[in-house]
Structure formats: C-alpha cells, structure tokens
Short mmCIF file of N, CA and C in Angstrom, two decimals:
data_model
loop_
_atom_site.label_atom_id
_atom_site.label_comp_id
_atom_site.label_asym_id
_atom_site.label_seq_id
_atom_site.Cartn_x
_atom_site.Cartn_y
_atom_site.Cartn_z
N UNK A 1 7.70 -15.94 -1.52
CA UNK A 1 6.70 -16.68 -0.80
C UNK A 1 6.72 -16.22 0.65
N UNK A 2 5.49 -15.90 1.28
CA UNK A 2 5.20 -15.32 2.64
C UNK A 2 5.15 -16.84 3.41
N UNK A 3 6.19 -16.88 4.32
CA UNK A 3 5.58 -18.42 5.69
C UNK A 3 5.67 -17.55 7.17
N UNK A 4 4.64 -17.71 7.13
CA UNK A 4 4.15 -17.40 8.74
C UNK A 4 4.35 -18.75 9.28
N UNK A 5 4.94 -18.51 10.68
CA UNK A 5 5.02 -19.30 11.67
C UNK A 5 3.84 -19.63 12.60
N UNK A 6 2.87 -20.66 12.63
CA UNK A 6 2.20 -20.87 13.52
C UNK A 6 2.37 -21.74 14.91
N UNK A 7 1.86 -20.68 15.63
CA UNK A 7 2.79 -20.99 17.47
C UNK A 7 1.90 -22.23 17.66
N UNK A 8 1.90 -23.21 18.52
CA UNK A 8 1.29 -24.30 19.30
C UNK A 8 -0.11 -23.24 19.90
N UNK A 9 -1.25 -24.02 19.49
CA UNK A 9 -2.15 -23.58 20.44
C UNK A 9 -2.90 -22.31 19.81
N UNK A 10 -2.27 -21.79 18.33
CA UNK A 10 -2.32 -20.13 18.27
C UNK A 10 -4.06 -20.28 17.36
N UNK A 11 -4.62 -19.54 17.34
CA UNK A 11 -5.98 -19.11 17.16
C UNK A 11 -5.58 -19.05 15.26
N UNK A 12 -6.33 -19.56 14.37
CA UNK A 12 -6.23 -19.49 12.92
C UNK A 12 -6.66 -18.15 12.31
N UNK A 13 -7.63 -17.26 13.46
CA UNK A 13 -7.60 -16.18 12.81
C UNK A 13 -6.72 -15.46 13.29
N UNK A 14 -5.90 -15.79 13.75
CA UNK A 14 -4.89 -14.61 14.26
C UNK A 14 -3.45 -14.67 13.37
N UNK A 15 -3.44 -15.85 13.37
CA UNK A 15 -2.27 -16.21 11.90
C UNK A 15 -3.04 -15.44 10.63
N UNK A 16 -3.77 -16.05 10.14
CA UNK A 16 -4.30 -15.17 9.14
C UNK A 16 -4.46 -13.72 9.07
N UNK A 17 -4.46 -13.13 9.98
CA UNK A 17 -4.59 -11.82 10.44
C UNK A 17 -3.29 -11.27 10.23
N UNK A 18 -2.03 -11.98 10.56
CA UNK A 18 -0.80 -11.59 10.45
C UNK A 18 -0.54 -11.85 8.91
N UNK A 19 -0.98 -12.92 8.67
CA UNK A 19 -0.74 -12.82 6.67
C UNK A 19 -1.41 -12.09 6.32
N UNK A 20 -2.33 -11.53 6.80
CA UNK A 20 -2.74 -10.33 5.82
C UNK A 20 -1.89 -9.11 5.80
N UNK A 21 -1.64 -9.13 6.79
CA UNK A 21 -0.78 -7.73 7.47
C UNK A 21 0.83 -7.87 6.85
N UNK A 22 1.53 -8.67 6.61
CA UNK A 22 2.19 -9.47 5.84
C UNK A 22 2.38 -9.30 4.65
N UNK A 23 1.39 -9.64 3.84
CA UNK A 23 0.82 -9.57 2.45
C UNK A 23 0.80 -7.98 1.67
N UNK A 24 -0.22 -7.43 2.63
CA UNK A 24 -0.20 -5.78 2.35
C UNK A 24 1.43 -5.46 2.69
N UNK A 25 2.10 -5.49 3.69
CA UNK A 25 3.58 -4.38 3.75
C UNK A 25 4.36 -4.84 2.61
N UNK A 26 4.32 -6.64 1.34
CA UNK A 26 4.89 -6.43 0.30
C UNK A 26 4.28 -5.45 -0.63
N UNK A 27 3.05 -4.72 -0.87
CA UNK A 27 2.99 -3.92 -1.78
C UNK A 27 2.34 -5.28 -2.92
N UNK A 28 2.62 -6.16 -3.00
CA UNK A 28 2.25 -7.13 -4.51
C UNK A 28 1.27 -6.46 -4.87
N UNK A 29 0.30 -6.23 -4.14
CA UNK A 29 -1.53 -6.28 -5.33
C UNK A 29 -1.71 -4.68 -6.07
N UNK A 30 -0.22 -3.53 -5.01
CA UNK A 30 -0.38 -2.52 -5.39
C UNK A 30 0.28 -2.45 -6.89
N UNK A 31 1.87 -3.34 -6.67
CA UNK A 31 2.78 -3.78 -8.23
C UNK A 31 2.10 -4.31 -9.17
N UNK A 32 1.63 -5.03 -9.03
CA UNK A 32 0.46 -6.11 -10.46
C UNK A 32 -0.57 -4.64 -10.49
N UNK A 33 -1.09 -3.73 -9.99
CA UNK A 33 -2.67 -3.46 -10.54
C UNK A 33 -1.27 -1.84 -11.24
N UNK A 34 -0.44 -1.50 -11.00
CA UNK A 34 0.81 -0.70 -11.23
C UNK A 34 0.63 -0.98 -12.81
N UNK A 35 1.27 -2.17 -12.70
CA UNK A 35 2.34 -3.06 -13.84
C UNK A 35 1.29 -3.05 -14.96
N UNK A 36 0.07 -2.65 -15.02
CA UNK A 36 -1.03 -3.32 -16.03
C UNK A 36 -1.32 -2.53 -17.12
N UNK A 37 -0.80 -1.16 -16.83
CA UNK A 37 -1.03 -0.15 -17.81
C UNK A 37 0.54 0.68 -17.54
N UNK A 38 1.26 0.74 -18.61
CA UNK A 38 2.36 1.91 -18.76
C UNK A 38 2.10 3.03 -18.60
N UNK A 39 2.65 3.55 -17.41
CA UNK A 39 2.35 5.32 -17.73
C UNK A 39 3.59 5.78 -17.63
N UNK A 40 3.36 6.89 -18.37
CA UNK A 40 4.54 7.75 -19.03
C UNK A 40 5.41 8.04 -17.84
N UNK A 41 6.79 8.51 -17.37
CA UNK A 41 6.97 9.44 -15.46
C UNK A 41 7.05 10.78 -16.03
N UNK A 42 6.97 11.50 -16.92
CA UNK A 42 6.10 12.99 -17.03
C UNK A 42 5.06 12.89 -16.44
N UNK A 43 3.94 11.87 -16.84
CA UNK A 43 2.70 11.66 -16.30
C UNK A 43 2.29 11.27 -14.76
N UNK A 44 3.76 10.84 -13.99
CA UNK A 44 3.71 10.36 -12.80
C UNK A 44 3.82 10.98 -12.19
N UNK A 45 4.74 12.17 -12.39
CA UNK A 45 5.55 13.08 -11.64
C UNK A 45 4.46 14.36 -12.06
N UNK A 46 3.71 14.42 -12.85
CA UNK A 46 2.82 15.72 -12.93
C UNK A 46 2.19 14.99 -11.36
N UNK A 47 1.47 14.15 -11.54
CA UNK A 47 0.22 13.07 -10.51
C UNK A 47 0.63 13.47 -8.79
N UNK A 48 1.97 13.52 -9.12
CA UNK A 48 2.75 13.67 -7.53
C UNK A 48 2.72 14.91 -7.21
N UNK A 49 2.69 16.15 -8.55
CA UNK A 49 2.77 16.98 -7.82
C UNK A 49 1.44 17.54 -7.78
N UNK A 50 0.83 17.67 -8.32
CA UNK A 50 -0.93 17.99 -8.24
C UNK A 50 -1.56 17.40 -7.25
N UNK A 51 -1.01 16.30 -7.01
CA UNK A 51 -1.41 15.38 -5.14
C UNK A 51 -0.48 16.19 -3.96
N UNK A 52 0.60 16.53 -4.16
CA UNK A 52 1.25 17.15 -3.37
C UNK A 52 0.84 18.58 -3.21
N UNK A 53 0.25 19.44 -4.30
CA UNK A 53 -0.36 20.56 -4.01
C UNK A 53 -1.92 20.60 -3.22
N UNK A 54 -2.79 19.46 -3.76
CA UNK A 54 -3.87 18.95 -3.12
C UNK A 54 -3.84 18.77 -1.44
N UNK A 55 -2.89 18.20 -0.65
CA UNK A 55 -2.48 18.16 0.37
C UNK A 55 -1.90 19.39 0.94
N UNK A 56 -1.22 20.04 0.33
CA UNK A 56 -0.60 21.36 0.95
C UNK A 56 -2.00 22.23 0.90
N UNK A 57 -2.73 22.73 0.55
CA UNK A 57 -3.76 23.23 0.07
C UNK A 57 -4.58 23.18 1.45
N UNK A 58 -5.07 21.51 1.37
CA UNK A 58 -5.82 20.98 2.73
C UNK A 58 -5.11 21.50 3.42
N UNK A 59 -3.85 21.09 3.97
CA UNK A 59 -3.01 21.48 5.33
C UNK A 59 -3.03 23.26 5.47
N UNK A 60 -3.62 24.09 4.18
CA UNK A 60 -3.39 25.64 4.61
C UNK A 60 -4.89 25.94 5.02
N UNK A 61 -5.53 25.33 4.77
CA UNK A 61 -7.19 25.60 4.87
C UNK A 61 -7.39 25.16 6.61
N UNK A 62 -7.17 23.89 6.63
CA UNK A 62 -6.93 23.77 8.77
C UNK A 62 -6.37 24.80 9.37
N UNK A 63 -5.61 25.19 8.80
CA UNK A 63 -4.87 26.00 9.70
C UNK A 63 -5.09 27.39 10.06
N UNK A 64 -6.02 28.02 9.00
CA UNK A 64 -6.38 29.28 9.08
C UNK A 64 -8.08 29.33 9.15
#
C-alpha cells in the first residue's frame, strides 16, 4: 500500500501528482499486464536481444 503524506496547506493536485509518480516507480501496472500471459525466457531473451540490436543499429546510423 502507497501513503503519501499530505503537508498542511499542500495543493491536492500536487499530492496526487506525487502518487502518481509513486505508483509508476512500483512497476505494478507493468507486473499485472507481465503476469497475464506466460512467455517462454528463450522467448524473452531472443526480445532483448533483437531490441538490443535495434538500438545499437540506431546509435550506428547517428553517428555516421
């Protein structure tokens, strides 16, 4: 459970603003939408590296 502290006086969107900010650095909505389908880690670890070549790729194309 996330408890934000609200200061005396403090603005409601600004608390809220911090629970959001809050909310996202646990990762939850990324774990549950994760958790919903099994994938294989052959299948994960291909994903990482075909994203990792995708990025190296970009980063050689800027540069030259």
């Amino acid at each position: 459970m996330l408890i934000i502290p609200i200061k005396d006086g403090e603005n409601i969107d600004r608390a809220l603003k911090r629970y959001k900010r809050k909310f996202d650095k646990t990762g939850t909505v990324r774990q549950l939408r994760s958790r919903q389908a099994f994938i294989k880690p052959s299948v994960v670890r291909r994903a990482q590296v075909q994203k990792a070549a995708y990025i190296q790729n970009m980063k050689d194309g800027l540069e030259s």
